[in-house]
Tab-separated table of C-alpha atoms and ligand atoms in Angstrom:
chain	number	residue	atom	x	y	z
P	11	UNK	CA	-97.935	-237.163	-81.607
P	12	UNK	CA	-97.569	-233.858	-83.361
P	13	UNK	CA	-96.254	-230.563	-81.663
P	14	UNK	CA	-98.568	-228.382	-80.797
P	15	UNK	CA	-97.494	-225.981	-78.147
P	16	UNK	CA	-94.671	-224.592	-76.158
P	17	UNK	CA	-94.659	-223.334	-73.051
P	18	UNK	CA	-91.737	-221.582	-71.108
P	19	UNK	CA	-91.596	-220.334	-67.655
P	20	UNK	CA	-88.884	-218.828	-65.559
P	21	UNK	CA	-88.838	-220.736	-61.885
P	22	UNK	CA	-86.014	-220.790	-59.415
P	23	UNK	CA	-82.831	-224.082	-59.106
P	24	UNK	CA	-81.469	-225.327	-55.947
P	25	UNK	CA	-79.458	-222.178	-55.154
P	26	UNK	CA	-82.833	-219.447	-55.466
P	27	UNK	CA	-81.428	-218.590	-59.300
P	28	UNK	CA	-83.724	-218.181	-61.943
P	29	UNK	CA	-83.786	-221.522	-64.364
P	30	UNK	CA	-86.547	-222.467	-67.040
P	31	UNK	CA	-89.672	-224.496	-67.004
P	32	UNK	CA	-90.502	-225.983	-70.619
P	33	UNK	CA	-93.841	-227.714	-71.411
P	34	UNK	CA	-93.950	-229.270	-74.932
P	35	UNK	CA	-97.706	-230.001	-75.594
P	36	UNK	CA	-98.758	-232.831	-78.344
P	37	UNK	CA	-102.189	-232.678	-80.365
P	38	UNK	CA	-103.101	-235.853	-78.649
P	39	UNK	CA	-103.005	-234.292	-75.698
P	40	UNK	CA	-99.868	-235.453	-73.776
P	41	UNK	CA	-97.053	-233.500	-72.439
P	42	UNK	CA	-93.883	-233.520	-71.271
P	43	UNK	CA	-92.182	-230.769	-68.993
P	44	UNK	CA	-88.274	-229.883	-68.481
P	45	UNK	CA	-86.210	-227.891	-66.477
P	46	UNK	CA	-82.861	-226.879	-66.790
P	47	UNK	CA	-80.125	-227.429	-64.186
P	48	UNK	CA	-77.012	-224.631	-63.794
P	49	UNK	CA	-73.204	-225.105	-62.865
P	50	UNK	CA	-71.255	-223.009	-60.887
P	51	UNK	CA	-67.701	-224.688	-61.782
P	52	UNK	CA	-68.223	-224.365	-65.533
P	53	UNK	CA	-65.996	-225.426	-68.781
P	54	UNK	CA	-65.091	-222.597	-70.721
P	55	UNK	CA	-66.408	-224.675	-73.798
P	56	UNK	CA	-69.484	-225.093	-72.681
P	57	UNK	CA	-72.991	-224.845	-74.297
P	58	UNK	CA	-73.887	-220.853	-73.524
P	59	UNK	CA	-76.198	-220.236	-71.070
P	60	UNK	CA	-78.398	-217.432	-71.735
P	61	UNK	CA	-79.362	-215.090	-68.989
P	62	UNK	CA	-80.885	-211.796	-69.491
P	63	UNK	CA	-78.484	-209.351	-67.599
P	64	UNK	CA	-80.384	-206.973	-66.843
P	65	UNK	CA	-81.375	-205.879	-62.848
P	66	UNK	CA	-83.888	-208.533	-62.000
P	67	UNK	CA	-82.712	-211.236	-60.137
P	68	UNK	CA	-79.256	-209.304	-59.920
P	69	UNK	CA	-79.119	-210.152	-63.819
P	70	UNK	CA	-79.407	-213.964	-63.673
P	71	UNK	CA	-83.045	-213.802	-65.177
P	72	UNK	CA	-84.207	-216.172	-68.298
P	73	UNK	CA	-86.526	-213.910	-69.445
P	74	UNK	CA	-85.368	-213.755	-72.874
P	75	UNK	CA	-84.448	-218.033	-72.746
P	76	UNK	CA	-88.118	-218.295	-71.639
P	77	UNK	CA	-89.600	-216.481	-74.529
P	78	UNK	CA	-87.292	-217.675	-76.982
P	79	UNK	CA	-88.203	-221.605	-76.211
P	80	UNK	CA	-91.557	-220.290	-76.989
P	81	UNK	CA	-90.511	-219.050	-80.046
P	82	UNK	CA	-89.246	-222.528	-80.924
P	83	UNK	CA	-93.308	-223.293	-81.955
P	84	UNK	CA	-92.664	-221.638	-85.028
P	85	UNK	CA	-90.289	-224.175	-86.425
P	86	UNK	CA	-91.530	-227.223	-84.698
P	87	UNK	CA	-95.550	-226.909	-84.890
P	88	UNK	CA	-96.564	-230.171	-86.574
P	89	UNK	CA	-93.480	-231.701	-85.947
P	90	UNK	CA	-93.148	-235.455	-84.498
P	91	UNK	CA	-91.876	-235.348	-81.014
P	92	UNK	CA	-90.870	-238.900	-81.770
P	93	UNK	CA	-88.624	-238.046	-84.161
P	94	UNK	CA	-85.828	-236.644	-81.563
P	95	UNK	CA	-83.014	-236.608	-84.211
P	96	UNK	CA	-84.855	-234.251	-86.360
P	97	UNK	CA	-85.736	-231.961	-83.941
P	98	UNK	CA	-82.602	-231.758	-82.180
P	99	UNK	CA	-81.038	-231.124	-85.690
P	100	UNK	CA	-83.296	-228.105	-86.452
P	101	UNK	CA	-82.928	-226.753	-82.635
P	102	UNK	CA	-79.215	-226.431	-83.548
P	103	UNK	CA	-79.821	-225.186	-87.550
P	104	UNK	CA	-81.984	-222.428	-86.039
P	105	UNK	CA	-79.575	-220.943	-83.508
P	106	UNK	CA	-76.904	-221.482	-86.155
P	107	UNK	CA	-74.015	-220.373	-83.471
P	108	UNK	CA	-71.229	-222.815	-82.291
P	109	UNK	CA	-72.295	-222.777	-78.348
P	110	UNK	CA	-76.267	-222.229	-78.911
P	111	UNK	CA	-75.960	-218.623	-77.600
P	112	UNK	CA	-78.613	-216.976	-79.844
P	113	UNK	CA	-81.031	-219.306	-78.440
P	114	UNK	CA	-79.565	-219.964	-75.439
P	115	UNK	CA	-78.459	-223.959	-74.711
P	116	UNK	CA	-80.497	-223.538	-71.765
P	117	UNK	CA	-83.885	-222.963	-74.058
P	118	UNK	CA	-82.820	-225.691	-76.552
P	119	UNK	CA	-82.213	-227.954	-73.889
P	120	UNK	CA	-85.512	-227.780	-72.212
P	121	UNK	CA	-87.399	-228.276	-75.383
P	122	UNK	CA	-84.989	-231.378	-76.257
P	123	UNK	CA	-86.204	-233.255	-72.741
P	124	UNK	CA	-89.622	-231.881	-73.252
P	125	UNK	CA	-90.112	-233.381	-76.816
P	126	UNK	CA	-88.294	-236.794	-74.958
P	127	UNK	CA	-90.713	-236.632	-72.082
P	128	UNK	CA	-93.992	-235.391	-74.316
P	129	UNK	CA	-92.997	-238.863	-76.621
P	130	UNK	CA	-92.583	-241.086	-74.060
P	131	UNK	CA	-96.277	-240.187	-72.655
P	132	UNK	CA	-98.268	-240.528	-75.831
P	133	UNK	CA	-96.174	-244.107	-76.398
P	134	UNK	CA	-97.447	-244.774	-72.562
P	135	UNK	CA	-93.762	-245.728	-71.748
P	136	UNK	CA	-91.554	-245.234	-68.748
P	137	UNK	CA	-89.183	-242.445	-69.395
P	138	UNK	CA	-85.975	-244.540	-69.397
P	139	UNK	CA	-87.604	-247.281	-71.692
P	140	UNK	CA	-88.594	-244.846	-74.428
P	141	UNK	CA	-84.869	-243.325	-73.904
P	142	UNK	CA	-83.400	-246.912	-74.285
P	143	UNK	CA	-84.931	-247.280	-77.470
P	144	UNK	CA	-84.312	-243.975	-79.191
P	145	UNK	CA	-80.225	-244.206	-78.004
P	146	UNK	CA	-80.797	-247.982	-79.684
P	147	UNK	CA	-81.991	-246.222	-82.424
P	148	UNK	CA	-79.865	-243.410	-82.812
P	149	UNK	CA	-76.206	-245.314	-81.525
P	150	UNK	CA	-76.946	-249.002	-83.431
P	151	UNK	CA	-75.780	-250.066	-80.521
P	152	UNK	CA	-77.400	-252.880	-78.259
P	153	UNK	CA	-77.106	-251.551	-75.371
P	154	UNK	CA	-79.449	-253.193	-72.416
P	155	UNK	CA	-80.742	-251.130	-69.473
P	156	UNK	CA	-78.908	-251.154	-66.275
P	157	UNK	CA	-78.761	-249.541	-62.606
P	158	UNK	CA	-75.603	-247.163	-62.372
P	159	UNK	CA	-73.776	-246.968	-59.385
P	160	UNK	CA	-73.871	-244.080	-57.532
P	161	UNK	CA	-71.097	-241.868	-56.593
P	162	UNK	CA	-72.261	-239.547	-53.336
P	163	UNK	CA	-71.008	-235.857	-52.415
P	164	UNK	CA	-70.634	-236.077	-49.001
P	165	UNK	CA	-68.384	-233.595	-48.520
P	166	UNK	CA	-68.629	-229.867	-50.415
P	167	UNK	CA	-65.740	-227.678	-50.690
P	168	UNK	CA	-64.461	-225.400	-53.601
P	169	UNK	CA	-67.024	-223.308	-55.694
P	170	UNK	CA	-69.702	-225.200	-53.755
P	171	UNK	CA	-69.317	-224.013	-50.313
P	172	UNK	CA	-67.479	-221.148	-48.503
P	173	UNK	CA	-65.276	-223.143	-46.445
P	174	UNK	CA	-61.545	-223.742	-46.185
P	175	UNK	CA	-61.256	-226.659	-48.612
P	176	UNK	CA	-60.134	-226.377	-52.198
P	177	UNK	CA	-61.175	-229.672	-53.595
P	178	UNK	CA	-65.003	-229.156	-54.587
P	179	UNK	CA	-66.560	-233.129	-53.947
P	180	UNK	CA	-65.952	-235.689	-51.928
P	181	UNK	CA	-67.642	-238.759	-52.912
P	182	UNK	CA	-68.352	-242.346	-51.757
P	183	UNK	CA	-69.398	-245.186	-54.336
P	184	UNK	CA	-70.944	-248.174	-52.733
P	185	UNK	CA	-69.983	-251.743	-53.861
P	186	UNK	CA	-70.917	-253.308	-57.260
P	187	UNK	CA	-71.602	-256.095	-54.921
P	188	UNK	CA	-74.704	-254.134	-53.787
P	189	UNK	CA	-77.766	-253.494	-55.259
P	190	UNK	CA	-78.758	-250.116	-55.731
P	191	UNK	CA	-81.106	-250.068	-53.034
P	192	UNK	CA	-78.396	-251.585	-50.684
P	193	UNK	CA	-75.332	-249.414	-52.100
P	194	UNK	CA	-77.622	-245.886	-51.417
P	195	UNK	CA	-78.607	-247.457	-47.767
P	196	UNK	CA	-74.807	-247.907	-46.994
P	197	UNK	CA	-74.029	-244.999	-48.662
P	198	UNK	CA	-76.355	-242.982	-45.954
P	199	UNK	CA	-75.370	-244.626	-43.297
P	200	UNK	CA	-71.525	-242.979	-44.106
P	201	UNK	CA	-73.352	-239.715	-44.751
P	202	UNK	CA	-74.912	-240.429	-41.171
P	203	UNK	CA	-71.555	-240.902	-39.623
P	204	UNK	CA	-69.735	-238.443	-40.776
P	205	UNK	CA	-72.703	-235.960	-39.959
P	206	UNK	CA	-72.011	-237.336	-36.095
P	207	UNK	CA	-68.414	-237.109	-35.900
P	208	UNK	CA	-68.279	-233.898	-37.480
P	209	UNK	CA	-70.874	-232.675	-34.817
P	210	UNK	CA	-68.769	-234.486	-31.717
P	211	UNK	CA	-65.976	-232.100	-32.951
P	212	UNK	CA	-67.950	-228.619	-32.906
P	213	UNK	CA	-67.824	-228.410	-36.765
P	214	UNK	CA	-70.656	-227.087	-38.701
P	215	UNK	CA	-73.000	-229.255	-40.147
P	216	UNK	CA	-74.703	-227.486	-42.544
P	217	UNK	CA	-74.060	-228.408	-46.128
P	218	UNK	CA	-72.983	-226.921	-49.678
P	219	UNK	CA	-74.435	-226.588	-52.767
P	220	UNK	CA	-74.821	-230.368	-53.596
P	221	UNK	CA	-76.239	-230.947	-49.575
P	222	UNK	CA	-72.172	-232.057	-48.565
P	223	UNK	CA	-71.246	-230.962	-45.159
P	224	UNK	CA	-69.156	-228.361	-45.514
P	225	UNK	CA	-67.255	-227.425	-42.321
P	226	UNK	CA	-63.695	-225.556	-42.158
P	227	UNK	CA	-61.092	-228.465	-42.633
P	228	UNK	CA	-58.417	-227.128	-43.898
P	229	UNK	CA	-56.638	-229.384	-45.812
P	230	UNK	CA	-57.969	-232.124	-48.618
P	231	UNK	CA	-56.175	-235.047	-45.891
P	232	UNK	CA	-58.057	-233.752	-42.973
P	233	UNK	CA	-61.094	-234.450	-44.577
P	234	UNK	CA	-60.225	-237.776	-46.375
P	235	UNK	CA	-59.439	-238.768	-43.014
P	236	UNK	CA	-62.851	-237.994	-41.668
P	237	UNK	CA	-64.270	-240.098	-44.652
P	238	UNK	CA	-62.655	-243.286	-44.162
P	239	UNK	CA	-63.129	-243.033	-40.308
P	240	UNK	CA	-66.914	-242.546	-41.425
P	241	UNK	CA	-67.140	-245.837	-43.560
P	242	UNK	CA	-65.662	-247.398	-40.221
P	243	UNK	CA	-67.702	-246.111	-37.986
P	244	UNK	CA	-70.498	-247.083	-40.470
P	245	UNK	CA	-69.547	-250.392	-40.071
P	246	UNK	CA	-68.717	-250.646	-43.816
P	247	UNK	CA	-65.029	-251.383	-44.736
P	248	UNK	CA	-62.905	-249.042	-47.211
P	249	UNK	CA	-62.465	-250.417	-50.405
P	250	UNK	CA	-64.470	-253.361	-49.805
P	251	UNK	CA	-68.227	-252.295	-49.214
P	252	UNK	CA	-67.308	-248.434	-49.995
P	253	UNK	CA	-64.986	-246.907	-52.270
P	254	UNK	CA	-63.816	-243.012	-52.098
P	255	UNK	CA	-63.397	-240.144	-55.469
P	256	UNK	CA	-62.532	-236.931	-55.888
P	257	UNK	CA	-63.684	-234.017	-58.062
P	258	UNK	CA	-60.991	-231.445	-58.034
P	259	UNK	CA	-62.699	-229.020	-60.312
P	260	UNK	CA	-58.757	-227.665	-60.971
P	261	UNK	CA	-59.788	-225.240	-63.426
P	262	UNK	CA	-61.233	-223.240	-60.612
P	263	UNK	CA	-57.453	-223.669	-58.410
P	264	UNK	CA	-55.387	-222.803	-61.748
P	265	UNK	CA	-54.035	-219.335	-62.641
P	266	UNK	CA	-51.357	-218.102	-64.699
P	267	UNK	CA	-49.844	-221.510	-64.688
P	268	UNK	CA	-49.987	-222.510	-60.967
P	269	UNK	CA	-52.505	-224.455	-58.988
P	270	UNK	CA	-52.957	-222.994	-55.655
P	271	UNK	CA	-54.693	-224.305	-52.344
P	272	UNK	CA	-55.481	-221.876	-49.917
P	273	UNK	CA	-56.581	-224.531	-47.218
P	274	UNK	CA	-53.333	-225.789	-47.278
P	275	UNK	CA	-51.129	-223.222	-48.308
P	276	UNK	CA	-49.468	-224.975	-51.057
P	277	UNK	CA	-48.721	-223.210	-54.632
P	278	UNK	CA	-47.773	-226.106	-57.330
P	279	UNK	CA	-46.362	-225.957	-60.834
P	280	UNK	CA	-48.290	-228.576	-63.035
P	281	UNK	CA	-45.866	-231.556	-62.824
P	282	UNK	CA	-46.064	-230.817	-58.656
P	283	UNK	CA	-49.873	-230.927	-58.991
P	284	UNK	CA	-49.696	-233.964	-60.778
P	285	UNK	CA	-47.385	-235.951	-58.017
P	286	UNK	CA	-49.455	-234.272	-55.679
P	287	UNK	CA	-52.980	-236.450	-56.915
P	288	UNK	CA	-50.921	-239.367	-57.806
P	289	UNK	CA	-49.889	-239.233	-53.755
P	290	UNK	CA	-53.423	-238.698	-52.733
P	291	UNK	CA	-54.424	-241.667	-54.947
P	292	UNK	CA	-51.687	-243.725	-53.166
P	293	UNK	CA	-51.759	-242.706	-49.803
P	294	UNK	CA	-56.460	-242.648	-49.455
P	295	UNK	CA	-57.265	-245.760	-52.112
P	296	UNK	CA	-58.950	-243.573	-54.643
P	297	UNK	CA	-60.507	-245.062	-57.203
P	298	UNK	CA	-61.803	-242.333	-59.386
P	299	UNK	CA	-60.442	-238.318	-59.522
P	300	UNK	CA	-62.340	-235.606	-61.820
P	301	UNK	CA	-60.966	-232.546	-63.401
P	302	UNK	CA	-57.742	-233.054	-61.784
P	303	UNK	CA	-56.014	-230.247	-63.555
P	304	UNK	CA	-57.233	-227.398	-65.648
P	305	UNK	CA	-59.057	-227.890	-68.852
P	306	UNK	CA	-56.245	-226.739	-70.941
P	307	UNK	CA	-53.275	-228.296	-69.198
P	308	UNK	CA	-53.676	-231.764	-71.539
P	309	UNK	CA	-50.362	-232.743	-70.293
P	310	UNK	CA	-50.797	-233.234	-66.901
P	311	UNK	CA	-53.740	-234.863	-67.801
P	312	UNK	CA	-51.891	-237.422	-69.891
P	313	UNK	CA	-49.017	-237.852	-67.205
P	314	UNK	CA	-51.920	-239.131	-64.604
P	315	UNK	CA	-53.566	-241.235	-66.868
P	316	UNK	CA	-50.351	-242.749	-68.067
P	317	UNK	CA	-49.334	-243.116	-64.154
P	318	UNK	CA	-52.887	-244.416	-62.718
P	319	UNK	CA	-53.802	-246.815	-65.167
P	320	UNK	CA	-55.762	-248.180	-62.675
P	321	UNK	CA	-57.186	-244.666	-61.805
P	322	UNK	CA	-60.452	-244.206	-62.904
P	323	UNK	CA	-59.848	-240.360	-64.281
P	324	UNK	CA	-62.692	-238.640	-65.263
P	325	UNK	CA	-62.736	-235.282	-67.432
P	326	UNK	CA	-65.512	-232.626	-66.792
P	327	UNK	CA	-64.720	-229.334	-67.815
P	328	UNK	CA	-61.549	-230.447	-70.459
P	329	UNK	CA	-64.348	-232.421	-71.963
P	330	UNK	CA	-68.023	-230.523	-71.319
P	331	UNK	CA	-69.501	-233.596	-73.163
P	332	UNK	CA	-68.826	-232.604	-76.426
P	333	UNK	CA	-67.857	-235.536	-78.879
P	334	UNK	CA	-64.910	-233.233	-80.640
P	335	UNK	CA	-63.436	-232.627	-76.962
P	336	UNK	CA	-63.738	-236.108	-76.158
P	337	UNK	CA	-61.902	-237.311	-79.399
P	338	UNK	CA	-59.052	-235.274	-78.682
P	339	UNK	CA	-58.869	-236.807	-75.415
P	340	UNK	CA	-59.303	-240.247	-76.913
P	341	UNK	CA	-56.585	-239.397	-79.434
P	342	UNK	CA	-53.920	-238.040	-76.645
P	343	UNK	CA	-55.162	-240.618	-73.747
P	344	UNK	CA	-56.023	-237.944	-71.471
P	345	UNK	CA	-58.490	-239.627	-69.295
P	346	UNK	CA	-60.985	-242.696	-69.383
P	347	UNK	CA	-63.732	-241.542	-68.331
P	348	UNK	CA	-65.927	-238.539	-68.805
P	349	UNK	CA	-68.718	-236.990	-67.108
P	350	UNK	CA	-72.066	-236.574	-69.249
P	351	UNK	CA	-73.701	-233.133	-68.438
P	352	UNK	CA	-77.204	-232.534	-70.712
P	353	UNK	CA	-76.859	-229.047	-70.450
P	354	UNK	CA	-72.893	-228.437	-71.045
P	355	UNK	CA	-73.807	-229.387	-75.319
P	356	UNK	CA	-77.442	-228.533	-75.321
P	357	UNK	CA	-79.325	-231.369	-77.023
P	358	UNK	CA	-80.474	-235.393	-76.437
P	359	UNK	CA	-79.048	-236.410	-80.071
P	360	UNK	CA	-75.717	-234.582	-78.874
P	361	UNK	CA	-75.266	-236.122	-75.125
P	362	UNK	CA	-76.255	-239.474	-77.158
P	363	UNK	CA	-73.547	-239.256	-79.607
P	364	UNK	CA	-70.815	-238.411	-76.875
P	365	UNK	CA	-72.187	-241.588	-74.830
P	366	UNK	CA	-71.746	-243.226	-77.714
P	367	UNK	CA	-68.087	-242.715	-78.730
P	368	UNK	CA	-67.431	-243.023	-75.116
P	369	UNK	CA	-68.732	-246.707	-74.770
P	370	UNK	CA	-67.152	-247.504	-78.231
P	371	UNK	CA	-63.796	-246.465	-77.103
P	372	UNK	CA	-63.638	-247.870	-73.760
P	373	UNK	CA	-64.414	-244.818	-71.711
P	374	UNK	CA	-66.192	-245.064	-68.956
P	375	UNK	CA	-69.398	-242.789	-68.620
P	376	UNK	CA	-70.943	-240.989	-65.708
P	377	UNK	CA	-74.329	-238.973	-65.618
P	378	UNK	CA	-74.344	-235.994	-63.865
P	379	UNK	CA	-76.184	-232.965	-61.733
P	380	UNK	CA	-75.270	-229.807	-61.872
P	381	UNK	CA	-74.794	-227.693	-58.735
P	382	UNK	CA	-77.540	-225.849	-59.616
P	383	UNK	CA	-80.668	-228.443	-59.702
P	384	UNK	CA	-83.995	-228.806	-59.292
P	385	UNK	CA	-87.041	-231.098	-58.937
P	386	UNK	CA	-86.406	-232.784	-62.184
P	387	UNK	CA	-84.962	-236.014	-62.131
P	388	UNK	CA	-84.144	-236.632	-66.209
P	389	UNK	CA	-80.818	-237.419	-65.652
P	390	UNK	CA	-81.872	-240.790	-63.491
P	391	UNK	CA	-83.558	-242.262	-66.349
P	392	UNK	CA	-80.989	-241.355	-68.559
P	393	UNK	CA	-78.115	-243.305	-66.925
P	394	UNK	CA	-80.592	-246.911	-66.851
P	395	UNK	CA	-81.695	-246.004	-70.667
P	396	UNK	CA	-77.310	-245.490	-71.879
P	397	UNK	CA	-76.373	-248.165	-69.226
P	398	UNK	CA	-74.097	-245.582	-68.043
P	399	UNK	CA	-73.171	-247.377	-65.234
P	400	UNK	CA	-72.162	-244.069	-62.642
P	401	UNK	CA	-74.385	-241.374	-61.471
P	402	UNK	CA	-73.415	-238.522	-59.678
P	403	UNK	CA	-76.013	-236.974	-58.333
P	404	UNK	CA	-75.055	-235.038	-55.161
P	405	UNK	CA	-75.337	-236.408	-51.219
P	406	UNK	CA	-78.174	-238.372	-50.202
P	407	UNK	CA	-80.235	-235.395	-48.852
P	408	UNK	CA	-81.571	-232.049	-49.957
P	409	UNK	CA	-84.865	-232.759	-52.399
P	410	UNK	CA	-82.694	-231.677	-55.849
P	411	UNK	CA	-80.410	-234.394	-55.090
P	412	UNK	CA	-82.822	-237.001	-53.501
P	413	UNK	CA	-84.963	-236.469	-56.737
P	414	UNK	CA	-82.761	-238.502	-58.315
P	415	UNK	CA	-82.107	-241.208	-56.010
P	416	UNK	CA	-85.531	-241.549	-55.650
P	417	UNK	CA	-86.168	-241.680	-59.202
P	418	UNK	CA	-83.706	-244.560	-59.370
P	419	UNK	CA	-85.155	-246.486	-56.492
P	420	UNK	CA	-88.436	-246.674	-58.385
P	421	UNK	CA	-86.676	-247.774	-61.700
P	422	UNK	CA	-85.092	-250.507	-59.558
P	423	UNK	CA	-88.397	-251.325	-58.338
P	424	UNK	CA	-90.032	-251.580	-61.885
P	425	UNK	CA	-86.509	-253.869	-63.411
P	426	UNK	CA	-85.901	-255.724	-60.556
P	427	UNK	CA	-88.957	-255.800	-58.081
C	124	PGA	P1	-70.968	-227.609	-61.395
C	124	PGA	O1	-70.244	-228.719	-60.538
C	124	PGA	O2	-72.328	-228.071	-61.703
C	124	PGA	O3	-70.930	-226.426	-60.463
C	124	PGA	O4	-70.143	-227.410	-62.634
C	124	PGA	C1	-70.351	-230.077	-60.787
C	124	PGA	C2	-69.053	-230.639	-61.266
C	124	PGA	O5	-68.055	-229.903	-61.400
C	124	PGA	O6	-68.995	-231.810	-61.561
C	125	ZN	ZN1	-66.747	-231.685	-62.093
């Protein structure tokens, strides 16, 4: 299970941009392919994505990415795809940068899942079993597969859509009580409901990035209201059979010290943004908010946590899955949770080592999507192999998103047929 080749194309994500392709070929023959997903809310700290800024594709090309993945050959011909730790170590020795930007995190990335993929079909094993024993390997942990739950974007506003609402995902989470299977099939049947009501009112239908509706609502109540009259009409009770989060993506609302929501004309200082979530909690049930403030206002991240014990509070962009970030936060209590993102720190050893403090320190873990997606469903496997136990992964609908759903419906079927 040598390296033998590597191939890099440029092909187009979810929103038409220009993303890359990677094929890692073995010289028995297998293969594995990768491609990369893209944010549109980004952390500041995050891995550097390298486009080639020049007129193609209004400068968004990967061009340069493509051909330096490519490149890679010359420093991994020969090498064991099997040995992930080693070749994730080189892939950051030979950019030698802090955020991967000579290389490009989105090149190293795509040859870090295409070495995982390439390994797992010469060892002839299911994606998320070969992934469960190289985290084993890598974490000493113990840690036994499982199906995450999965938390659904019904509703797109923010970066993700052009409409009226500030708050970029609304999300239902179906029931530990129900399998996976069962949680997704509830889960649609909200997404179903809301799609009618919406349409009984004259609102738009079409959807955002992550295939939310996205209508003109206004305000971040209007459309919390819409939710839990959708689990009703679903026939599903609030807080029982469904549950209701938030991503804020507040580094996108925050300037010069004030958050500000156009939808509902409101500008807040950080302590009135803070009594502003802790009300929304209160007032809607939430169980779980993301990236309630911006990355860099730590205190109002504390104050939440401190207030919402009960809260699940999930950092994003403070955190951008990188282990230093996420030890600070551990450190200060700034959240307990935090969002796993592949391609905000670059490499498999890396998002394994954040998973890893994470579990050790009693911080709960979700796998994410990017807005930006495409076919590839990686990031399924990966939250059965960590036992995550959340996924976000976008609404149930539009083929980037359902990728991943699907994905997980077949694991289900092979663990628990
Ligand atoms: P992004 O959004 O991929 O545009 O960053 C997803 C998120 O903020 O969680
Ligand atoms: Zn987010």
């Amino acid at each position: 299970m040598k390296i033998k080749n590597i191939d890099s194309i440029e092909v187009l994500d979810s929103r038409g941009r220009p993303t890359l392709c990677t094929t890692v070929v073995l010289d028995d023959g297998c293969k594995g392919t990768a491609f990369v997903p893209s944010g549109a809310s980004t952390g500041s700290l995050e891995a550097h994505e390298l486009r080639d800024n020049e007129e193609r594709y209004g400068g968004l090309g990967v061009q340069n990415a493509s051909e330096n993945a490519k490149k890679l050959l010359e420093d991994l011909d020969n090498k064991r795809a099997d040995d992930q730790a080693s070749i994730d170590k080189l892939l950051i020795e030979i950019d030698g940068t802090s955020n991967k930007s000579k290389i490009g995190a989105n090149a190293i990335l795509s040859v870090s899942i295409a070495c995982t993929r390439a390994a797992a079909n010469s060892l002839n094993l299911n994606l998320y079993e070969y992934l469960n024993i190289l985290y084993k390997k890598q974490s000493n942990l113990h840690t036994e597969m499982s199906m995450p739950r999965p938390m659904l974007n019904i509703f797109n506003g923010g970066s993700h859509s052009n409409n009226d609402v500030d708050i970029q995902e609304f999300m239902i989470i179906p029931s530990s009580d129900y399998s996976f299977r069962d949680g997704l099939m509830n889960s649609v049947s909200v997404y179903t409901a809301l799609k009618r009501r919406l349409s009984s009112n004259g609102l738009s239908v079409s959807v955002g990035d992550e295939g939310g509706f996205s209508p003109n609502l206004g305000s971040t109540e209007n459309v919390l209201e819409e939710i839990i009259a959708s689990i009703k009409d679903a026939g599903l009770k609030h807080n029982k059979d469904m549950f209701i989060a938030l991503d804020c993506a507040a580094t996108e609302l925050f300037d010069s010290g004030i958050y500000t929501l156009t939808g509902e004309n409101k500008k807040m200082q950080s302590d009135e943004m803070v009594e502003y979530i802790q009300k929304l909690i209160e007032k809607y049930e939430i169980t779980s908010v993301e990236d309630p403030f911006d990355e860099k206002d730590w205190k109002a991240w504390q104050s939440l946590t401190e207030i919402c014990k009960d809260t699940q509070i999930v950092g994003d962009d403070i955190f951008v899955t990188q282990k230093d970030l996420l030890n600070k936060g551990i450190t200060t209590n700034a959240a307990n949770a935090i969002l796993i993102k592949p391609n905000q720190v670059g490499t498999i050893t890396e998002c394994f080592e954040t998973i890893k403090l994470a579990q050790e320190n009693n911080i709960k873990t979700i796998i994410s999507h990017r807005s930006g997606e495409t076919e590839d469903s990686f990031i399924a496997d990966l939250s059965v192999a960590v036992d995550a136990k959340q996924i976000k992964t976008g609404a149930p609908a539009r083929s980037d998103r359902t990728a991943k759903y699907n994905r997980l419906l077949m694991i289900e079927n092979e663990l628990y047929p």
